[in-house]
Amino acid sequence: MKNNPFMRLWGKPLLIALLSLAGLIAALVGDGAWDAFSWVALALPVIIIVRRYYFPRNEG
């Protein structure tokens, strides 16, 4: 599966999208631990974006 060009290009964005969707659904329907899960699930994409923007990897 590593050599699949579709997953190499879209694997991580799809994972982030599914995590965000799970966080949104958990925030809407759950209480207690689900609220904590939704905070983490919705904060992770923001953390990833900020980290990649301010600390880019040297791929060269």
PQR file of N, CA, C, O and H, with PARSE charges and radii, in Angstrom:
ATOM      1  N   MET A   1       0.825  -1.196   0.000 -0.4000 1.5000
ATOM      2  CA  MET A   1       0.000   0.000   0.000 -0.0000 2.0000
ATOM      3  C   MET A   1       0.864   1.253   0.000  0.5500 1.7000
ATOM      4  O   MET A   1       0.383   2.336  -0.331 -0.5500 1.4000
ATOM      5  N   LYS A   2       2.131   1.119   0.366 -0.4000 1.5000
ATOM      6  CA  LYS A   2       3.020   2.274   0.376 -0.0000 2.0000
ATOM      7  C   LYS A   2       3.247   2.824  -1.025  0.5500 1.7000
ATOM      8  O   LYS A   2       3.457   4.026  -1.191 -0.5500 1.4000
ATOM      9  H   LYS A   2       2.522   0.239   0.636  0.4000 1.0000
ATOM     10  N   ASN A   3       3.208   1.956  -2.035 -0.4000 1.5000
ATOM     11  CA  ASN A   3       3.479   2.396  -3.396 -0.0000 2.0000
ATOM     12  C   ASN A   3       2.248   2.894  -4.120  0.5500 1.7000
ATOM     13  O   ASN A   3       2.335   3.276  -5.288 -0.5500 1.4000
ATOM     14  H   ASN A   3       3.038   0.980  -1.900  0.4000 1.0000
ATOM     15  N   ASN A   4       1.099   2.900  -3.456 -0.4000 1.5000
ATOM     16  CA  ASN A   4      -0.124   3.380  -4.057 -0.0000 2.0000
ATOM     17  C   ASN A   4      -0.046   4.908  -4.165  0.5500 1.7000
ATOM     18  O   ASN A   4      -0.008   5.589  -3.140 -0.5500 1.4000
ATOM     19  H   ASN A   4       1.028   2.590  -2.508  0.4000 1.0000
ATOM     20  N   PRO A   5      -0.022   5.462  -5.390 -0.5600 1.5000
ATOM     21  CA  PRO A   5       0.131   6.917  -5.532  0.2800 2.0000
ATOM     22  C   PRO A   5      -1.027   7.708  -4.938  0.5500 1.7000
ATOM     23  O   PRO A   5      -0.836   8.824  -4.456 -0.5500 1.4000
ATOM     24  N   PHE A   6      -2.230   7.134  -4.971 -0.4000 1.5000
ATOM     25  CA  PHE A   6      -3.375   7.842  -4.400 -0.0000 2.0000
ATOM     26  C   PHE A   6      -3.197   8.032  -2.901  0.5500 1.7000
ATOM     27  O   PHE A   6      -3.398   9.128  -2.379 -0.5500 1.4000
ATOM     28  H   PHE A   6      -2.386   6.227  -5.362  0.4000 1.0000
ATOM     29  N   MET A   7      -2.820   6.961  -2.213 -0.4000 1.5000
ATOM     30  CA  MET A   7      -2.654   7.043  -0.762 -0.0000 2.0000
ATOM     31  C   MET A   7      -1.426   7.860  -0.377  0.5500 1.7000
ATOM     32  O   MET A   7      -1.421   8.503   0.673 -0.5500 1.4000
ATOM     33  H   MET A   7      -2.657   6.071  -2.638  0.4000 1.0000
ATOM     34  N   ARG A   8      -0.400   7.845  -1.196 -0.4000 1.5000
ATOM     35  CA  ARG A   8       0.775   8.674  -0.893 -0.0000 2.0000
ATOM     36  C   ARG A   8       0.410  10.154  -0.960  0.5500 1.7000
ATOM     37  O   ARG A   8       0.925  10.957  -0.182 -0.5500 1.4000
ATOM     38  H   ARG A   8      -0.404   7.323  -2.049  0.4000 1.0000
ATOM     39  N   LEU A   9      -0.463  10.510  -1.873 -0.4000 1.5000
ATOM     40  CA  LEU A   9      -0.852  11.908  -2.025 -0.0000 2.0000
ATOM     41  C   LEU A   9      -1.957  12.306  -1.055  0.5500 1.7000
ATOM     42  O   LEU A   9      -1.888  13.376  -0.452 -0.5500 1.4000
ATOM     43  H   LEU A   9      -0.881   9.858  -2.505  0.4000 1.0000
ATOM     44  N   TRP A  10      -2.969  11.469  -0.896 -0.4000 1.5000
ATOM     45  CA  TRP A  10      -4.166  11.842  -0.145 -0.0000 2.0000
ATOM     46  C   TRP A  10      -4.331  11.138   1.191  0.5500 1.7000
ATOM     47  O   TRP A  10      -5.318  11.390   1.881 -0.5500 1.4000
ATOM     48  H   TRP A  10      -3.025  10.599  -1.386  0.4000 1.0000
ATOM     49  N   GLY A  11      -3.419  10.275   1.585 -0.4000 1.5000
ATOM     50  CA  GLY A  11      -3.567   9.507   2.811 -0.0000 2.0000
ATOM     51  C   GLY A  11      -3.652  10.370   4.060  0.5500 1.7000
ATOM     52  O   GLY A  11      -4.597  10.236   4.838 -0.5500 1.4000
ATOM     53  H   GLY A  11      -2.617  10.071   1.025  0.4000 1.0000
ATOM     54  N   LYS A  12      -2.683  11.250   4.263 -0.4000 1.5000
ATOM     55  CA  LYS A  12      -2.675  12.093   5.459 -0.0000 2.0000
ATOM     56  C   LYS A  12      -3.808  13.116   5.457  0.5500 1.7000
ATOM     57  O   LYS A  12      -4.448  13.297   6.494 -0.5500 1.4000
ATOM     58  H   LYS A  12      -1.916  11.359   3.631  0.4000 1.0000
ATOM     59  N   PRO A  13      -4.088  13.798   4.336 -0.5600 1.5000
ATOM     60  CA  PRO A  13      -5.245  14.703   4.358  0.2800 2.0000
ATOM     61  C   PRO A  13      -6.565  14.002   4.638  0.5500 1.7000
ATOM     62  O   PRO A  13      -7.425  14.560   5.320 -0.5500 1.4000
ATOM     63  N   LEU A  14      -6.742  12.786   4.125 -0.4000 1.5000
ATOM     64  CA  LEU A  14      -7.969  12.039   4.416 -0.0000 2.0000
ATOM     65  C   LEU A  14      -8.047  11.661   5.888  0.5500 1.7000
ATOM     66  O   LEU A  14      -9.123  11.709   6.484 -0.5500 1.4000
ATOM     67  H   LEU A  14      -6.044  12.332   3.571  0.4000 1.0000
ATOM     68  N   LEU A  15      -6.920  11.287   6.478 -0.4000 1.5000
ATOM     69  CA  LEU A  15      -6.896  10.953   7.892 -0.0000 2.0000
ATOM     70  C   LEU A  15      -7.250  12.170   8.751  0.5500 1.7000
ATOM     71  O   LEU A  15      -8.001  12.054   9.719 -0.5500 1.4000
ATOM     72  H   LEU A  15      -6.046  11.248   5.993  0.4000 1.0000
ATOM     73  N   ILE A  16      -6.714  13.320   8.398 -0.4000 1.5000
ATOM     74  CA  ILE A  16      -7.031  14.551   9.126 -0.0000 2.0000
ATOM     75  C   ILE A  16      -8.502  14.916   8.948  0.5500 1.7000
ATOM     76  O   ILE A  16      -9.147  15.368   9.894 -0.5500 1.4000
ATOM     77  H   ILE A  16      -6.104  13.415   7.612  0.4000 1.0000
ATOM     78  N   ALA A  17      -9.033  14.725   7.745 -0.4000 1.5000
ATOM     79  CA  ALA A  17     -10.449  15.027   7.500 -0.0000 2.0000
ATOM     80  C   ALA A  17     -11.359  14.101   8.305  0.5500 1.7000
ATOM     81  O   ALA A  17     -12.350  14.554   8.877 -0.5500 1.4000
ATOM     82  H   ALA A  17      -8.508  14.359   6.977  0.4000 1.0000
ATOM     83  N   LEU A  18     -11.033  12.815   8.355 -0.4000 1.5000
ATOM     84  CA  LEU A  18     -11.848  11.869   9.128 -0.0000 2.0000
ATOM     85  C   LEU A  18     -11.766  12.161  10.624  0.5500 1.7000
ATOM     86  O   LEU A  18     -12.760  12.034  11.338 -0.5500 1.4000
ATOM     87  H   LEU A  18     -10.228  12.447   7.890  0.4000 1.0000
ATOM     88  N   LEU A  19     -10.591  12.550  11.096 -0.4000 1.5000
ATOM     89  CA  LEU A  19     -10.444  12.916  12.502 -0.0000 2.0000
ATOM     90  C   LEU A  19     -11.263  14.166  12.821  0.5500 1.7000
ATOM     91  O   LEU A  19     -11.900  14.235  13.872 -0.5500 1.4000
ATOM     92  H   LEU A  19      -9.783  12.653  10.516  0.4000 1.0000
ATOM     93  N   SER A  20     -11.253  15.141  11.936 -0.4000 1.5000
ATOM     94  CA  SER A  20     -12.050  16.356  12.130 -0.0000 2.0000
ATOM     95  C   SER A  20     -13.543  16.036  12.121  0.5500 1.7000
ATOM     96  O   SER A  20     -14.299  16.559  12.939 -0.5500 1.4000
ATOM     97  H   SER A  20     -10.736  15.085  11.082  0.4000 1.0000
ATOM     98  N   LEU A  21     -13.960  15.183  11.201 -0.4000 1.5000
ATOM     99  CA  LEU A  21     -15.363  14.789  11.144 -0.0000 2.0000
ATOM    100  C   LEU A  21     -15.785  14.069  12.415  0.5500 1.7000
ATOM    101  O   LEU A  21     -16.868  14.325  12.942 -0.5500 1.4000
ATOM    102  H   LEU A  21     -13.345  14.758  10.537  0.4000 1.0000
ATOM    103  N   ALA A  22     -14.948  13.179  12.906 -0.4000 1.5000
ATOM    104  CA  ALA A  22     -15.250  12.472  14.152 -0.0000 2.0000
ATOM    105  C   ALA A  22     -15.330  13.454  15.315  0.5500 1.7000
ATOM    106  O   ALA A  22     -16.180  13.302  16.192 -0.5500 1.4000
ATOM    107  H   ALA A  22     -14.069  12.971  12.477  0.4000 1.0000
ATOM    108  N   GLY A  23     -14.459  14.458  15.333 -0.4000 1.5000
ATOM    109  CA  GLY A  23     -14.499  15.463  16.386 -0.0000 2.0000
ATOM    110  C   GLY A  23     -15.763  16.304  16.329  0.5500 1.7000
ATOM    111  O   GLY A  23     -16.343  16.624  17.366 -0.5500 1.4000
ATOM    112  H   GLY A  23     -13.768  14.582  14.621  0.4000 1.0000
ATOM    113  N   LEU A  24     -16.189  16.659  15.143 -0.4000 1.5000
ATOM    114  CA  LEU A  24     -17.417  17.442  15.003 -0.0000 2.0000
ATOM    115  C   LEU A  24     -18.641  16.639  15.436  0.5500 1.7000
ATOM    116  O   LEU A  24     -19.519  17.158  16.125 -0.5500 1.4000
ATOM    117  H   LEU A  24     -15.717  16.399  14.300  0.4000 1.0000
ATOM    118  N   ILE A  25     -18.695  15.382  15.033 -0.4000 1.5000
ATOM    119  CA  ILE A  25     -19.827  14.545  15.423 -0.0000 2.0000
ATOM    120  C   ILE A  25     -19.831  14.322  16.932  0.5500 1.7000
ATOM    121  O   ILE A  25     -20.887  14.369  17.563 -0.5500 1.4000
ATOM    122  H   ILE A  25     -17.982  14.960  14.473  0.4000 1.0000
ATOM    123  N   ALA A  26     -18.656  14.081  17.514 -0.4000 1.5000
ATOM    124  CA  ALA A  26     -18.572  13.875  18.964 -0.0000 2.0000
ATOM    125  C   ALA A  26     -18.999  15.133  19.715  0.5500 1.7000
ATOM    126  O   ALA A  26     -19.639  15.038  20.762 -0.5500 1.4000
ATOM    127  H   ALA A  26     -17.799  14.043  17.002  0.4000 1.0000
ATOM    128  N   ALA A  27     -18.655  16.298  19.197 -0.4000 1.5000
ATOM    129  CA  ALA A  27     -19.042  17.546  19.854 -0.0000 2.0000
ATOM    130  C   ALA A  27     -20.552  17.753  19.800  0.5500 1.7000
ATOM    131  O   ALA A  27     -21.133  18.334  20.718 -0.5500 1.4000
ATOM    132  H   ALA A  27     -18.135  16.375  18.346  0.4000 1.0000
ATOM    133  N   LEU A  28     -21.181  17.288  18.746 -0.4000 1.5000
ATOM    134  CA  LEU A  28     -22.620  17.487  18.607 -0.0000 2.0000
ATOM    135  C   LEU A  28     -23.452  16.505  19.420  0.5500 1.7000
ATOM    136  O   LEU A  28     -24.494  16.878  19.958 -0.5500 1.4000
ATOM    137  H   LEU A  28     -20.709  16.816  18.000  0.4000 1.0000
ATOM    138  N   VAL A  29     -23.010  15.264  19.516 -0.4000 1.5000
ATOM    139  CA  VAL A  29     -23.871  14.248  20.113 -0.0000 2.0000
ATOM    140  C   VAL A  29     -23.422  13.763  21.484  0.5500 1.7000
ATOM    141  O   VAL A  29     -24.194  13.097  22.173 -0.5500 1.4000
ATOM    142  H   VAL A  29     -22.163  14.961  19.079  0.4000 1.0000
ATOM    143  N   GLY A  30     -22.200  14.077  21.900 -0.4000 1.5000
ATOM    144  CA  GLY A  30     -21.704  13.501  23.140 -0.0000 2.0000
ATOM    145  C   GLY A  30     -21.503  14.521  24.247  0.5500 1.7000
ATOM    146  O   GLY A  30     -21.496  15.731  24.020 -0.5500 1.4000
ATOM    147  H   GLY A  30     -21.573  14.619  21.339  0.4000 1.0000
ATOM    148  N   ASP A  31     -21.338  13.985  25.460 -0.4000 1.5000
ATOM    149  CA  ASP A  31     -21.017  14.792  26.635 -0.0000 2.0000
ATOM    150  C   ASP A  31     -19.894  14.110  27.398  0.5500 1.7000
ATOM    151  O   ASP A  31     -19.590  12.939  27.170 -0.5500 1.4000
ATOM    152  H   ASP A  31     -21.343  13.002  25.643  0.4000 1.0000
ATOM    153  N   GLY A  32     -19.286  14.858  28.303 -0.4000 1.5000
ATOM    154  CA  GLY A  32     -18.247  14.281  29.152 -0.0000 2.0000
ATOM    155  C   GLY A  32     -16.984  13.968  28.375  0.5500 1.7000
ATOM    156  O   GLY A  32     -16.321  14.872  27.865 -0.5500 1.4000
ATOM    157  H   GLY A  32     -19.533  15.809  28.488  0.4000 1.0000
ATOM    158  N   ALA A  33     -16.649  12.687  28.283 -0.4000 1.5000
ATOM    159  CA  ALA A  33     -15.430  12.259  27.589 -0.0000 2.0000
ATOM    160  C   ALA A  33     -15.491  12.586  26.102  0.5500 1.7000
ATOM    161  O   ALA A  33     -14.462  12.836  25.473 -0.5500 1.4000
ATOM    162  H   ALA A  33     -17.188  11.953  28.696  0.4000 1.0000
ATOM    163  N   TRP A  34     -16.701  12.585  25.539 -0.4000 1.5000
ATOM    164  CA  TRP A  34     -16.832  12.923  24.116 -0.0000 2.0000
ATOM    165  C   TRP A  34     -16.449  14.376  23.861  0.5500 1.7000
ATOM    166  O   TRP A  34     -15.911  14.697  22.801 -0.5500 1.4000
ATOM    167  H   TRP A  34     -17.537  12.383  26.050  0.4000 1.0000
ATOM    168  N   ASP A  35     -16.720  15.249  24.813 -0.4000 1.5000
ATOM    169  CA  ASP A  35     -16.298  16.642  24.662 -0.0000 2.0000
ATOM    170  C   ASP A  35     -14.776  16.753  24.638  0.5500 1.7000
ATOM    171  O   ASP A  35     -14.213  17.507  23.845 -0.5500 1.4000
ATOM    172  H   ASP A  35     -17.158  14.989  25.674  0.4000 1.0000
ATOM    173  N   ALA A  36     -14.121  16.002  25.506 -0.4000 1.5000
ATOM    174  CA  ALA A  36     -12.660  16.011  25.526 -0.0000 2.0000
ATOM    175  C   ALA A  36     -12.101  15.463  24.218  0.5500 1.7000
ATOM    176  O   ALA A  36     -11.148  16.010  23.663 -0.5500 1.4000
ATOM    177  H   ALA A  36     -14.579  15.389  26.150  0.4000 1.0000
ATOM    178  N   PHE A  37     -12.703  14.374  23.727 -0.4000 1.5000
ATOM    179  CA  PHE A  37     -12.270  13.820  22.444 -0.0000 2.0000
ATOM    180  C   PHE A  37     -12.449  14.829  21.315  0.5500 1.7000
ATOM    181  O   PHE A  37     -11.586  14.956  20.446 -0.5500 1.4000
ATOM    182  H   PHE A  37     -13.477  13.929  24.177  0.4000 1.0000
ATOM    183  N   SER A  38     -13.565  15.541  21.330 -0.4000 1.5000
ATOM    184  CA  SER A  38     -13.811  16.508  20.259 -0.0000 2.0000
ATOM    185  C   SER A  38     -12.802  17.650  20.311  0.5500 1.7000
ATOM    186  O   SER A  38     -12.352  18.120  19.267 -0.5500 1.4000
ATOM    187  H   SER A  38     -14.266  15.438  22.035  0.4000 1.0000
ATOM    188  N   TRP A  39     -12.441  18.104  21.510 -0.4000 1.5000
ATOM    189  CA  TRP A  39     -11.434  19.157  21.623 -0.0000 2.0000
ATOM    190  C   TRP A  39     -10.109  18.694  21.039  0.5500 1.7000
ATOM    191  O   TRP A  39      -9.466  19.428  20.288 -0.5500 1.4000
ATOM    192  H   TRP A  39     -12.807  17.722  22.359  0.4000 1.0000
ATOM    193  N   VAL A  40      -9.703  17.491  21.378 -0.4000 1.5000
ATOM    194  CA  VAL A  40      -8.431  16.965  20.866 -0.0000 2.0000
ATOM    195  C   VAL A  40      -8.507  16.753  19.359  0.5500 1.7000
ATOM    196  O   VAL A  40      -7.593  17.139  18.630 -0.5500 1.4000
ATOM    197  H   VAL A  40     -10.225  16.895  21.988  0.4000 1.0000
ATOM    198  N   ALA A  41      -9.580  16.149  18.897 -0.4000 1.5000
ATOM    199  CA  ALA A  41      -9.715  15.851  17.465 -0.0000 2.0000
ATOM    200  C   ALA A  41      -9.778  17.121  16.624  0.5500 1.7000
ATOM    201  O   ALA A  41      -9.281  17.136  15.498 -0.5500 1.4000
ATOM    202  H   ALA A  41     -10.322  15.835  19.489  0.4000 1.0000
ATOM    203  N   LEU A  42     -10.377  18.180  17.149 -0.4000 1.5000
ATOM    204  CA  LEU A  42     -10.459  19.421  16.376 -0.0000 2.0000
ATOM    205  C   LEU A  42      -9.222  20.290  16.543  0.5500 1.7000
ATOM    206  O   LEU A  42      -8.971  21.164  15.713 -0.5500 1.4000
ATOM    207  H   LEU A  42     -10.781  18.167  18.064  0.4000 1.0000
ATOM    208  N   ALA A  43      -8.447  20.072  17.593 -0.4000 1.5000
ATOM    209  CA  ALA A  43      -7.219  20.839  17.783 -0.0000 2.0000
ATOM    210  C   ALA A  43      -6.055  20.264  16.979  0.5500 1.7000
ATOM    211  O   ALA A  43      -5.158  21.006  16.579 -0.5500 1.4000
ATOM    212  H   ALA A  43      -8.650  19.362  18.267  0.4000 1.0000
ATOM    213  N   LEU A  44      -6.059  18.959  16.740 -0.4000 1.5000
ATOM    214  CA  LEU A  44      -4.946  18.340  16.030 -0.0000 2.0000
ATOM    215  C   LEU A  44      -4.703  18.906  14.630  0.5500 1.7000
ATOM    216  O   LEU A  44      -3.547  19.170  14.303 -0.5500 1.4000
ATOM    217  H   LEU A  44      -6.788  18.357  17.065  0.4000 1.0000
ATOM    218  N   PRO A  45      -5.706  19.109  13.792 -0.5600 1.5000
ATOM    219  CA  PRO A  45      -5.424  19.712  12.483  0.2800 2.0000
ATOM    220  C   PRO A  45      -4.810  21.108  12.597  0.5500 1.7000
ATOM    221  O   PRO A  45      -3.930  21.468  11.815 -0.5500 1.4000
ATOM    222  N   VAL A  46      -5.270  21.883  13.562 -0.4000 1.5000
ATOM    223  CA  VAL A  46      -4.702  23.225  13.749 -0.0000 2.0000
ATOM    224  C   VAL A  46      -3.244  23.120  14.181  0.5500 1.7000
ATOM    225  O   VAL A  46      -2.398  23.865  13.687 -0.5500 1.4000
ATOM    226  H   VAL A  46      -5.985  21.590  14.197  0.4000 1.0000
ATOM    227  N   ILE A  47      -2.947  22.211  15.091 -0.4000 1.5000
ATOM    228  CA  ILE A  47      -1.573  22.016  15.554 -0.0000 2.0000
ATOM    229  C   ILE A  47      -0.683  21.553  14.408  0.5500 1.7000
ATOM    230  O   ILE A  47       0.445  22.026  14.270 -0.5500 1.4000
ATOM    231  H   ILE A  47      -3.635  21.606  15.492  0.4000 1.0000
ATOM    232  N   ILE A  48      -1.174  20.642  13.595 -0.4000 1.5000
ATOM    233  CA  ILE A  48      -0.398  20.149  12.458 -0.0000 2.0000
ATOM    234  C   ILE A  48      -0.113  21.273  11.467  0.5500 1.7000
ATOM    235  O   ILE A  48       1.011  21.394  10.981 -0.5500 1.4000
ATOM    236  H   ILE A  48      -2.091  20.257  13.708  0.4000 1.0000
ATOM    237  N   ILE A  49      -1.108  22.090  11.162 -0.4000 1.5000
ATOM    238  CA  ILE A  49      -0.928  23.184  10.205 -0.0000 2.0000
ATOM    239  C   ILE A  49       0.064  24.211  10.736  0.5500 1.7000
ATOM    240  O   ILE A  49       0.955  24.648  10.007 -0.5500 1.4000
ATOM    241  H   ILE A  49      -2.021  21.992  11.557  0.4000 1.0000
ATOM    242  N   VAL A  50      -0.083  24.595  11.991 -0.4000 1.5000
ATOM    243  CA  VAL A  50       0.835  25.584  12.576 -0.0000 2.0000
ATOM    244  C   VAL A  50       2.252  25.031  12.612  0.5500 1.7000
ATOM    245  O   VAL A  50       3.212  25.738  12.305 -0.5500 1.4000
ATOM    246  H   VAL A  50      -0.807  24.240  12.583  0.4000 1.0000
ATOM    247  N   ARG A  51       2.375  23.765  12.987 -0.4000 1.5000
ATOM    248  CA  ARG A  51       3.707  23.160  13.049 -0.0000 2.0000
ATOM    249  C   ARG A  51       4.362  23.118  11.668  0.5500 1.7000
ATOM    250  O   ARG A  51       5.541  23.448  11.537 -0.5500 1.4000
ATOM    251  H   ARG A  51       1.595  23.191  13.236  0.4000 1.0000
ATOM    252  N   ARG A  52       3.625  22.722  10.655 -0.4000 1.5000
ATOM    253  CA  ARG A  52       4.179  22.658   9.295 -0.0000 2.0000
ATOM    254  C   ARG A  52       4.490  24.044   8.738  0.5500 1.7000
ATOM    255  O   ARG A  52       5.435  24.196   7.963 -0.5500 1.4000
ATOM    256  H   ARG A  52       2.668  22.454  10.761  0.4000 1.0000
ATOM    257  N   TYR A  53       3.720  25.043   9.116 -0.4000 1.5000
ATOM    258  CA  TYR A  53       3.943  26.396   8.608 -0.0000 2.0000
ATOM    259  C   TYR A  53       5.183  27.028   9.239  0.5500 1.7000
ATOM    260  O   TYR A  53       6.021  27.596   8.539 -0.5500 1.4000
ATOM    261  H   TYR A  53       2.953  24.919   9.745  0.4000 1.0000
ATOM    262  N   TYR A  54       5.294  26.925  10.562 -0.4000 1.5000
ATOM    263  CA  TYR A  54       6.390  27.586  11.259 -0.0000 2.0000
ATOM    264  C   TYR A  54       7.665  26.757  11.319  0.5500 1.7000
ATOM    265  O   TYR A  54       8.749  27.318  11.480 -0.5500 1.4000
ATOM    266  H   TYR A  54       4.613  26.464  11.131  0.4000 1.0000
ATOM    267  N   PHE A  55       7.564  25.438  11.194 -0.4000 1.5000
ATOM    268  CA  PHE A  55       8.715  24.558  11.260 -0.0000 2.0000
ATOM    269  C   PHE A  55       8.685  23.590  10.086  0.5500 1.7000
ATOM    270  O   PHE A  55       8.428  22.400  10.270 -0.5500 1.4000
ATOM    271  H   PHE A  55       6.683  24.983  11.063  0.4000 1.0000
ATOM    272  N   PRO A  56       8.948  24.094   8.865 -0.5600 1.5000
ATOM    273  CA  PRO A  56       8.881  23.209   7.701  0.2800 2.0000
ATOM    274  C   PRO A  56      10.033  22.193   7.713  0.5500 1.7000
ATOM    275  O   PRO A  56      11.116  22.454   8.237 -0.5500 1.4000
ATOM    276  N   ARG A  57       9.760  21.042   7.125 -0.4000 1.5000
ATOM    277  CA  ARG A  57      10.793  20.015   6.998 -0.0000 2.0000
ATOM    278  C   ARG A  57      11.689  20.363   5.823  0.5500 1.7000
ATOM    279  O   ARG A  57      11.231  20.907   4.818 -0.5500 1.4000
ATOM    280  H   ARG A  57       8.880  20.830   6.700  0.4000 1.0000
ATOM    281  N   ASN A  58      12.954  20.050   5.954 -0.4000 1.5000
ATOM    282  CA  ASN A  58      13.903  20.225   4.848 -0.0000 2.0000
ATOM    283  C   ASN A  58      13.908  18.964   4.008  0.5500 1.7000
ATOM    284  O   ASN A  58      14.553  17.974   4.354 -0.5500 1.4000
ATOM    285  H   ASN A  58      13.327  19.608   6.770  0.4000 1.0000
ATOM    286  N   GLU A  59      13.189  19.008   2.909 -0.4000 1.5000
ATOM    287  CA  GLU A  59      13.141  17.865   1.995 -0.0000 2.0000
ATOM    288  C   GLU A  59      13.931  18.231   0.754  0.5500 1.7000
ATOM    289  O   GLU A  59      13.413  18.886  -0.151 -0.5500 1.4000
ATOM    290  H   GLU A  59      12.665  19.812   2.628  0.4000 1.0000
ATOM    291  N   GLY A  60      15.147  17.821   0.715 -0.4000 1.5000
ATOM    292  CA  GLY A  60      15.954  18.214  -0.413 -0.0000 2.0000
ATOM    293  C   GLY A  60      16.966  17.291  -0.820  0.5500 1.7000
ATOM    294  O   GLY A  60      17.695  17.555  -1.776 -0.5500 1.4000
ATOM    295  H   GLY A  60      15.568  17.290   1.451  0.4000 1.0000
TER
END
